[in-house]
């Protein structure tokens, strides 16, 4: 498991090129200031706690090399598995702040992906700072880097577990603040939004690698395995990685089967080519902006991909008439309105889609309340997200009801005006997702 990093720092797209250039320069200056501060703090820690313990750094560096060789594997909904953060936290407890800073810099320096130089410098600075801060916190919290063998449970809890727990919390907070700060300067997104979203999505990850780091420290010191303990941890993590890869392969096979359904729909109505994938990408980004859990985001992505799949069971003439905005007869409108229910009939028996079925069935709701003061009370957040993403793409890419596509700003304004409970929150997530997409496009 790994912490957060800035793999893609890009200039802010926006109203004017001057604004983008200003933010780009501010980003460079911020990275430079953070790097200088990290170097000065590492020098101060060297004087306070002593030089790096190079043997331990070399041993834990093997985990860094293994992490680089294996890469970070996509587990689910943009959750990744690697060994990086475990090494940083374990080195903070066993080797001290300076050694942890060196390990952190080594881990970030071995980053496998090709990223811009300023992003790589930022990641090295941040990872080194995380090691320095967590190592210092561990010592200040009463942690012992040299607890001997045959110590009782009380000593292990008092001198390793609780200090390591506090260091892990400080590491998590520091990591989130670093990312939120660089996103604020580089992309203009308010820190409070980034901090809330990042904490929600990363707390389980930090709990996981904190537990593994604690196990590594205990095996190294009190149990007395020393460097051999890394072999045990590597075996444990490789086993977990193998299990995750099997899960990932199963998900990919399911994805290919579902893609075949979407391809059949696009053959039936070429005007809808690309619509499902665009809605899925946008709904996923909206779920992330709303700080939903990874599984919830994954279910929304699947629902958005399959939201129109029931159309494959309708007569081709009806589907093409709707896509082109042609008038339907009363009977054709009745048939067309049945497609969400037909979607459930088509995929409802697949157990792995259980979390997506509600959004597939209920994403298509009236644009206005059925009667004054009447609103659809059954609409879940997932269905709401998919419905808004679907309507936005129809308005801006396909052309709703056969009309010409409109601008993104006009579509957002139209969606914001729909008087539906929670509409403002979901449309705000849409606006933030569009802003982020524009920024990442450079």
GROMACS .gro file of C-alpha atoms in nm:
model
  442
    1UNK     CA    1   0.000   0.000   0.000
    2UNK     CA    2   0.126   0.345  -0.060
    3UNK     CA    3   0.060   0.701   0.036
    4UNK     CA    4  -0.035   0.990  -0.185
    5UNK     CA    5   0.191   1.148  -0.443
    6UNK     CA    6   0.174   1.421  -0.702
    7UNK     CA    7   0.224   1.221  -1.019
    8UNK     CA    8   0.078   1.489  -1.240
    9UNK     CA    9   0.139   1.853  -1.159
   10UNK     CA   10   0.016   2.062  -1.447
   11UNK     CA   11  -0.039   2.432  -1.502
   12UNK     CA   12  -0.388   2.555  -1.425
   13UNK     CA   13  -0.613   2.581  -1.728
   14UNK     CA   14  -0.867   2.859  -1.699
   15UNK     CA   15  -0.988   3.191  -1.814
   16UNK     CA   16  -0.656   3.340  -1.916
   17UNK     CA   17  -0.307   3.217  -1.995
   18UNK     CA   18  -0.168   3.475  -1.751
   19UNK     CA   19  -0.350   3.308  -1.464
   20UNK     CA   20  -0.215   2.967  -1.568
   21UNK     CA   21   0.142   3.101  -1.595
   22UNK     CA   22   0.114   3.267  -1.252
   23UNK     CA   23   0.003   2.943  -1.090
   24UNK     CA   24   0.275   2.747  -1.269
   25UNK     CA   25   0.539   2.983  -1.133
   26UNK     CA   26   0.384   2.968  -0.785
   27UNK     CA   27   0.402   2.588  -0.800
   28UNK     CA   28   0.773   2.594  -0.886
   29UNK     CA   29   0.845   2.838  -0.604
   30UNK     CA   30   0.645   2.631  -0.356
   31UNK     CA   31   0.831   2.312  -0.448
   32UNK     CA   32   1.165   2.495  -0.419
   33UNK     CA   33   1.071   2.635  -0.076
   34UNK     CA   34   0.955   2.296   0.051
   35UNK     CA   35   1.274   2.130  -0.077
   36UNK     CA   36   1.499   2.384   0.097
   37UNK     CA   37   1.299   2.352   0.419
   38UNK     CA   38   1.329   1.973   0.403
   39UNK     CA   39   1.707   1.990   0.357
   40UNK     CA   40   1.746   2.232   0.649
   41UNK     CA   41   1.522   2.018   0.873
   42UNK     CA   42   1.717   1.705   0.781
   43UNK     CA   43   2.043   1.879   0.872
   44UNK     CA   44   1.899   1.986   1.207
   45UNK     CA   45   1.778   1.631   1.274
   46UNK     CA   46   2.123   1.497   1.184
   47UNK     CA   47   2.273   1.715   1.458
   48UNK     CA   48   1.996   1.624   1.706
   49UNK     CA   49   1.963   1.247   1.650
   50UNK     CA   50   2.279   1.145   1.469
   51UNK     CA   51   2.365   1.036   1.112
   52UNK     CA   52   2.176   0.774   0.911
   53UNK     CA   53   2.210   0.407   1.001
   54UNK     CA   54   2.330   0.299   0.662
   55UNK     CA   55   2.296  -0.078   0.710
   56UNK     CA   56   1.929  -0.046   0.802
   57UNK     CA   57   1.875   0.200   0.519
   58UNK     CA   58   2.026  -0.052   0.277
   59UNK     CA   59   1.805  -0.336   0.404
   60UNK     CA   60   1.486  -0.132   0.386
   61UNK     CA   61   1.606   0.000   0.053
   62UNK     CA   62   1.560  -0.355  -0.076
   63UNK     CA   63   1.187  -0.310  -0.017
   64UNK     CA   64   1.210   0.009  -0.220
   65UNK     CA   65   1.382  -0.178  -0.503
   66UNK     CA   66   1.121  -0.454  -0.487
   67UNK     CA   67   0.845  -0.196  -0.496
   68UNK     CA   68   1.007  -0.040  -0.804
   69UNK     CA   69   1.043  -0.376  -0.979
   70UNK     CA   70   0.684  -0.480  -0.913
   71UNK     CA   71   0.527  -0.139  -0.959
   72UNK     CA   72   0.197  -0.032  -0.804
   73UNK     CA   73  -0.085  -0.264  -0.898
   74UNK     CA   74  -0.433  -0.128  -0.953
   75UNK     CA   75  -0.652  -0.317  -0.708
   76UNK     CA   76  -0.990  -0.149  -0.738
   77UNK     CA   77  -1.130   0.194  -0.815
   78UNK     CA   78  -0.786   0.355  -0.830
   79UNK     CA   79  -0.660   0.192  -0.509
   80UNK     CA   80  -0.301   0.075  -0.543
   81UNK     CA   81  -0.075  -0.175  -0.369
   82UNK     CA   82   0.297  -0.119  -0.312
   83UNK     CA   83   0.553  -0.134  -0.029
   84UNK     CA   84   0.658   0.230  -0.010
   85UNK     CA   85   0.481   0.367   0.296
   86UNK     CA   86   0.552   0.054   0.500
   87UNK     CA   87   0.925   0.110   0.452
   88UNK     CA   88   0.906   0.478   0.550
   89UNK     CA   89   0.710   0.417   0.871
   90UNK     CA   90   0.918   0.114   0.973
   91UNK     CA   91   1.244   0.304   0.917
   92UNK     CA   92   1.108   0.593   1.125
   93UNK     CA   93   1.066   0.358   1.422
   94UNK     CA   94   1.379   0.145   1.379
   95UNK     CA   95   1.637   0.382   1.233
   96UNK     CA   96   1.542   0.735   1.337
   97UNK     CA   97   1.429   1.046   1.151
   98UNK     CA   98   1.735   1.104   0.932
   99UNK     CA   99   1.745   0.744   0.810
  100UNK     CA  100   1.371   0.755   0.748
  101UNK     CA  101   1.420   1.073   0.543
  102UNK     CA  102   1.685   0.898   0.333
  103UNK     CA  103   1.460   0.593   0.282
  104UNK     CA  104   1.173   0.822   0.182
  105UNK     CA  105   1.388   1.007  -0.070
  106UNK     CA  106   1.511   0.674  -0.212
  107UNK     CA  107   1.157   0.543  -0.250
  108UNK     CA  108   1.035   0.854  -0.432
  109UNK     CA  109   1.349   0.867  -0.645
  110UNK     CA  110   1.280   0.515  -0.768
  111UNK     CA  111   0.933   0.615  -0.886
  112UNK     CA  112   0.854   0.390  -1.181
  113UNK     CA  113   0.618   0.617  -1.372
  114UNK     CA  114   0.747   0.890  -1.603
  115UNK     CA  115   0.643   1.221  -1.450
  116UNK     CA  116   0.749   1.585  -1.498
  117UNK     CA  117   1.069   1.683  -1.318
  118UNK     CA  118   0.895   1.923  -1.080
  119UNK     CA  119   0.650   1.647  -0.981
  120UNK     CA  120   0.940   1.409  -0.913
  121UNK     CA  121   1.121   1.671  -0.702
  122UNK     CA  122   0.801   1.735  -0.508
  123UNK     CA  123   0.748   1.363  -0.445
  124UNK     CA  124   1.108   1.320  -0.323
  125UNK     CA  125   1.072   1.622  -0.094
  126UNK     CA  126   0.738   1.506   0.041
  127UNK     CA  127   0.844   1.144   0.096
  128UNK     CA  128   1.164   1.255   0.267
  129UNK     CA  129   0.968   1.496   0.487
  130UNK     CA  130   0.724   1.219   0.580
  131UNK     CA  131   1.013   1.005   0.701
  132UNK     CA  132   1.165   1.295   0.892
  133UNK     CA  133   0.837   1.398   1.056
  134UNK     CA  134   0.725   1.046   1.146
  135UNK     CA  135   1.070   0.956   1.285
  136UNK     CA  136   1.080   1.269   1.500
  137UNK     CA  137   0.724   1.209   1.621
  138UNK     CA  138   0.809   0.850   1.714
  139UNK     CA  139   1.097   0.965   1.937
  140UNK     CA  140   0.899   1.249   2.096
  141UNK     CA  141   0.613   1.006   2.170
  142UNK     CA  142   0.849   0.787   2.372
  143UNK     CA  143   0.928   0.531   2.106
  144UNK     CA  144   1.235   0.315   2.143
  145UNK     CA  145   1.445   0.239   1.834
  146UNK     CA  146   1.644  -0.026   2.022
  147UNK     CA  147   1.399  -0.227   2.232
  148UNK     CA  148   1.572  -0.555   2.310
  149UNK     CA  149   1.452  -0.914   2.303
  150UNK     CA  150   1.241  -1.081   2.571
  151UNK     CA  151   1.052  -0.764   2.652
  152UNK     CA  152   0.700  -0.793   2.786
  153UNK     CA  153   0.382  -0.698   2.605
  154UNK     CA  154   0.355  -0.381   2.813
  155UNK     CA  155   0.695  -0.258   2.700
  156UNK     CA  156   0.617  -0.337   2.335
  157UNK     CA  157   0.287  -0.149   2.353
  158UNK     CA  158   0.434   0.146   2.543
  159UNK     CA  159   0.760   0.185   2.351
  160UNK     CA  160   0.662   0.070   2.002
  161UNK     CA  161   0.289   0.040   1.935
  162UNK     CA  162   0.154   0.368   2.073
  163UNK     CA  163   0.447   0.583   1.950
  164UNK     CA  164   0.419   0.417   1.608
  165UNK     CA  165   0.044   0.478   1.604
  166UNK     CA  166   0.098   0.848   1.677
  167UNK     CA  167   0.374   0.867   1.414
  168UNK     CA  168   0.140   0.704   1.160
  169UNK     CA  169  -0.131   0.961   1.230
  170UNK     CA  170   0.116   1.248   1.191
  171UNK     CA  171   0.251   1.091   0.871
  172UNK     CA  172  -0.102   1.066   0.729
  173UNK     CA  173  -0.188   1.425   0.818
  174UNK     CA  174   0.139   1.555   0.675
  175UNK     CA  175   0.092   1.358   0.353
  176UNK     CA  176  -0.263   1.491   0.304
  177UNK     CA  177  -0.163   1.851   0.382
  178UNK     CA  178   0.127   1.836   0.135
  179UNK     CA  179  -0.098   1.712  -0.145
  180UNK     CA  180  -0.380   1.954  -0.061
  181UNK     CA  181  -0.132   2.244  -0.056
  182UNK     CA  182   0.022   2.165  -0.393
  183UNK     CA  183  -0.324   2.108  -0.547
  184UNK     CA  184  -0.439   2.443  -0.405
  185UNK     CA  185  -0.143   2.632  -0.553
  186UNK     CA  186  -0.120   2.439  -0.880
  187UNK     CA  187  -0.488   2.383  -0.960
  188UNK     CA  188  -0.674   2.637  -0.748
  189UNK     CA  189  -0.888   2.377  -0.569
  190UNK     CA  190  -0.965   2.484  -0.207
  191UNK     CA  191  -0.766   2.291   0.053
  192UNK     CA  192  -1.074   2.206   0.260
  193UNK     CA  193  -1.221   2.013  -0.033
  194UNK     CA  194  -0.899   1.824  -0.103
  195UNK     CA  195  -0.831   1.748   0.264
  196UNK     CA  196  -1.179   1.606   0.323
  197UNK     CA  197  -1.169   1.389   0.012
  198UNK     CA  198  -0.816   1.262   0.076
  199UNK     CA  199  -0.875   1.173   0.441
  200UNK     CA  200  -1.191   0.982   0.355
  201UNK     CA  201  -1.023   0.775   0.085
  202UNK     CA  202  -0.686   0.709   0.255
  203UNK     CA  203  -0.762   0.636   0.623
  204UNK     CA  204  -0.812   0.259   0.560
  205UNK     CA  205  -0.487   0.251   0.363
  206UNK     CA  206  -0.288   0.413   0.645
  207UNK     CA  207  -0.438   0.174   0.899
  208UNK     CA  208  -0.328  -0.117   0.683
  209UNK     CA  209   0.032  -0.015   0.624
  210UNK     CA  210   0.063   0.101   0.987
  211UNK     CA  211  -0.023  -0.251   1.103
  212UNK     CA  212   0.230  -0.410   0.869
  213UNK     CA  213   0.500  -0.161   0.971
  214UNK     CA  214   0.433  -0.246   1.339
  215UNK     CA  215   0.472  -0.616   1.261
  216UNK     CA  216   0.801  -0.550   1.082
  217UNK     CA  217   0.938  -0.347   1.375
  218UNK     CA  218   0.839  -0.612   1.632
  219UNK     CA  219   0.991  -0.894   1.427
  220UNK     CA  220   1.312  -0.694   1.377
  221UNK     CA  221   1.368  -0.587   1.741
  222UNK     CA  222   1.183  -0.770   2.023
  223UNK     CA  223   1.149  -1.100   1.835
  224UNK     CA  224   1.510  -1.070   1.721
  225UNK     CA  225   1.485  -1.168   1.354
  226UNK     CA  226   1.672  -0.857   1.248
  227UNK     CA  227   1.702  -0.798   0.873
  228UNK     CA  228   1.552  -1.144   0.810
  229UNK     CA  229   1.217  -1.000   0.921
  230UNK     CA  230   1.196  -0.815   0.588
  231UNK     CA  231   1.183  -1.154   0.415
  232UNK     CA  232   0.878  -1.249   0.621
  233UNK     CA  233   0.707  -0.919   0.541
  234UNK     CA  234   0.791  -0.945   0.172
  235UNK     CA  235   0.643  -1.296   0.161
  236UNK     CA  236   0.329  -1.166   0.333
  237UNK     CA  237   0.294  -0.874   0.093
  238UNK     CA  238   0.364  -1.085  -0.214
  239UNK     CA  239   0.088  -1.321  -0.103
  240UNK     CA  240  -0.148  -1.028  -0.068
  241UNK     CA  241  -0.035  -0.895  -0.405
  242UNK     CA  242  -0.104  -1.231  -0.571
  243UNK     CA  243  -0.454  -1.239  -0.422
  244UNK     CA  244  -0.520  -0.884  -0.536
  245UNK     CA  245  -0.396  -0.962  -0.886
  246UNK     CA  246  -0.634  -1.258  -0.910
  247UNK     CA  247  -0.915  -1.024  -0.808
  248UNK     CA  248  -0.798  -0.766  -1.062
  249UNK     CA  249  -0.792  -1.024  -1.342
  250UNK     CA  250  -1.143  -1.134  -1.250
  251UNK     CA  251  -1.261  -0.773  -1.261
  252UNK     CA  252  -1.100  -0.726  -1.600
  253UNK     CA  253  -1.275  -1.034  -1.738
  254UNK     CA  254  -1.607  -0.902  -1.609
  255UNK     CA  255  -1.529  -0.564  -1.761
  256UNK     CA  256  -1.470  -0.720  -2.102
  257UNK     CA  257  -1.808  -0.897  -2.085
  258UNK     CA  258  -1.984  -0.573  -1.994
  259UNK     CA  259  -1.799  -0.386  -2.268
  260UNK     CA  260  -1.949  -0.632  -2.517
  261UNK     CA  261  -2.297  -0.523  -2.406
  262UNK     CA  262  -2.205  -0.157  -2.452
  263UNK     CA  263  -2.061  -0.234  -2.797
  264UNK     CA  264  -2.390  -0.399  -2.895
  265UNK     CA  265  -2.574  -0.083  -2.789
  266UNK     CA  266  -2.342   0.139  -2.995
  267UNK     CA  267  -2.399  -0.081  -3.300
  268UNK     CA  268  -2.773  -0.037  -3.254
  269UNK     CA  269  -2.735   0.343  -3.227
  270UNK     CA  270  -2.404   0.481  -3.365
  271UNK     CA  271  -2.504   0.825  -3.237
  272UNK     CA  272  -2.442   0.692  -2.884
  273UNK     CA  273  -2.086   0.574  -2.959
  274UNK     CA  274  -1.863   0.673  -2.667
  275UNK     CA  275  -2.157   0.797  -2.458
  276UNK     CA  276  -2.140   0.520  -2.196
  277UNK     CA  277  -1.763   0.551  -2.142
  278UNK     CA  278  -1.783   0.931  -2.113
  279UNK     CA  279  -2.066   0.908  -1.859
  280UNK     CA  280  -1.868   0.647  -1.664
  281UNK     CA  281  -1.556   0.865  -1.653
  282UNK     CA  282  -1.753   1.171  -1.546
  283UNK     CA  283  -1.962   0.988  -1.285
  284UNK     CA  284  -1.644   0.835  -1.140
  285UNK     CA  285  -1.483   1.178  -1.109
  286UNK     CA  286  -1.800   1.315  -0.946
  287UNK     CA  287  -1.799   1.031  -0.692
  288UNK     CA  288  -1.438   1.109  -0.607
  289UNK     CA  289  -1.518   1.479  -0.567
  290UNK     CA  290  -1.791   1.379  -0.320
  291UNK     CA  291  -1.532   1.176  -0.123
  292UNK     CA  292  -1.720   0.848  -0.161
  293UNK     CA  293  -1.554   0.522  -0.063
  294UNK     CA  294  -1.360   0.336  -0.336
  295UNK     CA  295  -1.623   0.059  -0.357
  296UNK     CA  296  -1.900   0.315  -0.397
  297UNK     CA  297  -1.705   0.489  -0.672
  298UNK     CA  298  -1.648   0.153  -0.843
  299UNK     CA  299  -2.021   0.072  -0.827
  300UNK     CA  300  -2.106   0.414  -0.973
  301UNK     CA  301  -1.856   0.363  -1.255
  302UNK     CA  302  -2.013   0.027  -1.341
  303UNK     CA  303  -2.369   0.166  -1.322
  304UNK     CA  304  -2.273   0.456  -1.547
  305UNK     CA  305  -2.120   0.219  -1.801
  306UNK     CA  306  -2.436   0.006  -1.809
  307UNK     CA  307  -2.701   0.273  -1.756
  308UNK     CA  308  -2.833   0.240  -2.115
  309UNK     CA  309  -2.775  -0.132  -2.162
  310UNK     CA  310  -3.149  -0.207  -2.164
  311UNK     CA  311  -3.172  -0.025  -2.496
  312UNK     CA  312  -3.024  -0.330  -2.669
  313UNK     CA  313  -3.354  -0.510  -2.610
  314UNK     CA  314  -3.562  -0.237  -2.777
  315UNK     CA  315  -3.640  -0.219  -3.149
  316UNK     CA  316  -3.354  -0.051  -3.334
  317UNK     CA  317  -3.594   0.194  -3.495
  318UNK     CA  318  -3.710   0.323  -3.154
  319UNK     CA  319  -3.356   0.364  -3.022
  320UNK     CA  320  -3.243   0.556  -3.332
  321UNK     CA  321  -3.554   0.774  -3.333
  322UNK     CA  322  -3.488   0.877  -2.971
  323UNK     CA  323  -3.119   0.942  -3.039
  324UNK     CA  324  -3.202   1.163  -3.335
  325UNK     CA  325  -3.488   1.345  -3.161
  326UNK     CA  326  -3.768   1.215  -3.383
  327UNK     CA  327  -4.124   1.213  -3.252
  328UNK     CA  328  -4.241   0.884  -3.099
  329UNK     CA  329  -4.589   0.741  -3.094
  330UNK     CA  330  -4.755   0.678  -2.759
  331UNK     CA  331  -4.674   0.307  -2.786
  332UNK     CA  332  -4.311   0.378  -2.877
  333UNK     CA  333  -4.278   0.613  -2.578
  334UNK     CA  334  -4.413   0.339  -2.352
  335UNK     CA  335  -4.164   0.089  -2.492
  336UNK     CA  336  -3.875   0.334  -2.459
  337UNK     CA  337  -3.966   0.419  -2.098
  338UNK     CA  338  -3.928   0.051  -2.008
  339UNK     CA  339  -3.556   0.035  -2.083
  340UNK     CA  340  -3.432   0.083  -1.721
  341UNK     CA  341  -3.646  -0.212  -1.613
  342UNK     CA  342  -3.515  -0.409  -1.913
  343UNK     CA  343  -3.160  -0.325  -1.800
  344UNK     CA  344  -3.234  -0.488  -1.464
  345UNK     CA  345  -3.376  -0.795  -1.638
  346UNK     CA  346  -3.059  -0.817  -1.847
  347UNK     CA  347  -2.795  -0.779  -1.574
  348UNK     CA  348  -2.986  -0.809  -1.247
  349UNK     CA  349  -2.887  -1.173  -1.200
  350UNK     CA  350  -2.515  -1.091  -1.186
  351UNK     CA  351  -2.417  -1.083  -0.818
  352UNK     CA  352  -2.107  -0.868  -0.873
  353UNK     CA  353  -2.332  -0.588  -1.001
  354UNK     CA  354  -2.544  -0.574  -0.685
  355UNK     CA  355  -2.407  -0.236  -0.579
  356UNK     CA  356  -2.482  -0.084  -0.921
  357UNK     CA  357  -2.837  -0.204  -0.985
  358UNK     CA  358  -3.020   0.078  -0.806
  359UNK     CA  359  -2.841   0.345  -1.008
  360UNK     CA  360  -2.901   0.153  -1.332
  361UNK     CA  361  -3.273   0.128  -1.255
  362UNK     CA  362  -3.336   0.481  -1.125
  363UNK     CA  363  -3.088   0.713  -1.295
  364UNK     CA  364  -3.349   0.839  -1.544
  365UNK     CA  365  -3.588   1.066  -1.352
  366UNK     CA  366  -3.814   1.350  -1.467
  367UNK     CA  367  -3.636   1.682  -1.518
  368UNK     CA  368  -3.911   1.847  -1.313
  369UNK     CA  369  -4.112   1.722  -1.014
  370UNK     CA  370  -4.420   1.526  -1.121
  371UNK     CA  371  -4.644   1.780  -0.950
  372UNK     CA  372  -4.583   2.101  -0.752
  373UNK     CA  373  -4.411   2.007  -0.428
  374UNK     CA  374  -4.363   1.646  -0.539
  375UNK     CA  375  -4.011   1.512  -0.580
  376UNK     CA  376  -3.872   1.161  -0.641
  377UNK     CA  377  -3.789   1.043  -0.289
  378UNK     CA  378  -3.638   0.709  -0.393
  379UNK     CA  379  -3.337   0.856  -0.574
  380UNK     CA  380  -3.009   0.737  -0.424
  381UNK     CA  381  -2.692   0.944  -0.444
  382UNK     CA  382  -2.542   0.694  -0.691
  383UNK     CA  383  -2.849   0.715  -0.918
  384UNK     CA  384  -2.841   1.093  -0.888
  385UNK     CA  385  -2.476   1.108  -0.993
  386UNK     CA  386  -2.527   0.877  -1.292
  387UNK     CA  387  -2.839   1.068  -1.398
  388UNK     CA  388  -2.664   1.406  -1.390
  389UNK     CA  389  -2.358   1.272  -1.574
  390UNK     CA  390  -2.584   1.109  -1.834
  391UNK     CA  391  -2.785   1.426  -1.892
  392UNK     CA  392  -2.471   1.640  -1.910
  393UNK     CA  393  -2.316   1.420  -2.180
  394UNK     CA  394  -2.639   1.413  -2.378
  395UNK     CA  395  -2.656   1.793  -2.366
  396UNK     CA  396  -2.292   1.860  -2.454
  397UNK     CA  397  -2.182   1.568  -2.672
  398UNK     CA  398  -2.475   1.377  -2.821
  399UNK     CA  399  -2.736   1.650  -2.838
  400UNK     CA  400  -3.044   1.596  -2.623
  401UNK     CA  401  -3.365   1.511  -2.812
  402UNK     CA  402  -3.188   1.555  -3.143
  403UNK     CA  403  -3.088   1.915  -3.071
  404UNK     CA  404  -2.738   2.047  -3.132
  405UNK     CA  405  -2.495   2.006  -2.839
  406UNK     CA  406  -2.463   2.305  -2.606
  407UNK     CA  407  -2.166   2.438  -2.412
  408UNK     CA  408  -2.058   2.280  -2.084
  409UNK     CA  409  -2.133   2.599  -1.893
  410UNK     CA  410  -2.486   2.614  -2.030
  411UNK     CA  411  -2.543   2.247  -1.947
  412UNK     CA  412  -2.426   2.297  -1.588
  413UNK     CA  413  -2.659   2.596  -1.553
  414UNK     CA  414  -2.954   2.392  -1.685
  415UNK     CA  415  -2.882   2.104  -1.449
  416UNK     CA  416  -2.837   2.339  -1.153
  417UNK     CA  417  -3.185   2.481  -1.217
  418UNK     CA  418  -3.361   2.144  -1.179
  419UNK     CA  419  -3.554   2.159  -0.848
  420UNK     CA  420  -3.457   1.821  -0.706
  421UNK     CA  421  -3.335   1.738  -0.352
  422UNK     CA  422  -2.954   1.723  -0.347
  423UNK     CA  423  -2.925   1.862  -0.699
  424UNK     CA  424  -2.699   2.150  -0.598
  425UNK     CA  425  -2.452   1.915  -0.425
  426UNK     CA  426  -2.431   1.675  -0.719
  427UNK     CA  427  -2.403   1.952  -0.980
  428UNK     CA  428  -2.128   2.116  -0.772
  429UNK     CA  429  -1.940   1.785  -0.784
  430UNK     CA  430  -1.992   1.789  -1.161
  431UNK     CA  431  -1.847   2.141  -1.186
  432UNK     CA  432  -1.543   2.044  -0.977
  433UNK     CA  433  -1.488   1.730  -1.186
  434UNK     CA  434  -1.500   1.937  -1.506
  435UNK     CA  435  -1.252   2.187  -1.362
  436UNK     CA  436  -1.013   1.909  -1.266
  437UNK     CA  437  -1.045   1.752  -1.612
  438UNK     CA  438  -0.965   2.087  -1.774
  439UNK     CA  439  -0.664   2.132  -1.548
  440UNK     CA  440  -0.527   1.785  -1.617
  441UNK     CA  441  -0.567   1.844  -1.989
  442UNK     CA  442  -0.320   2.128  -1.948
   0.00000   0.00000   0.00000
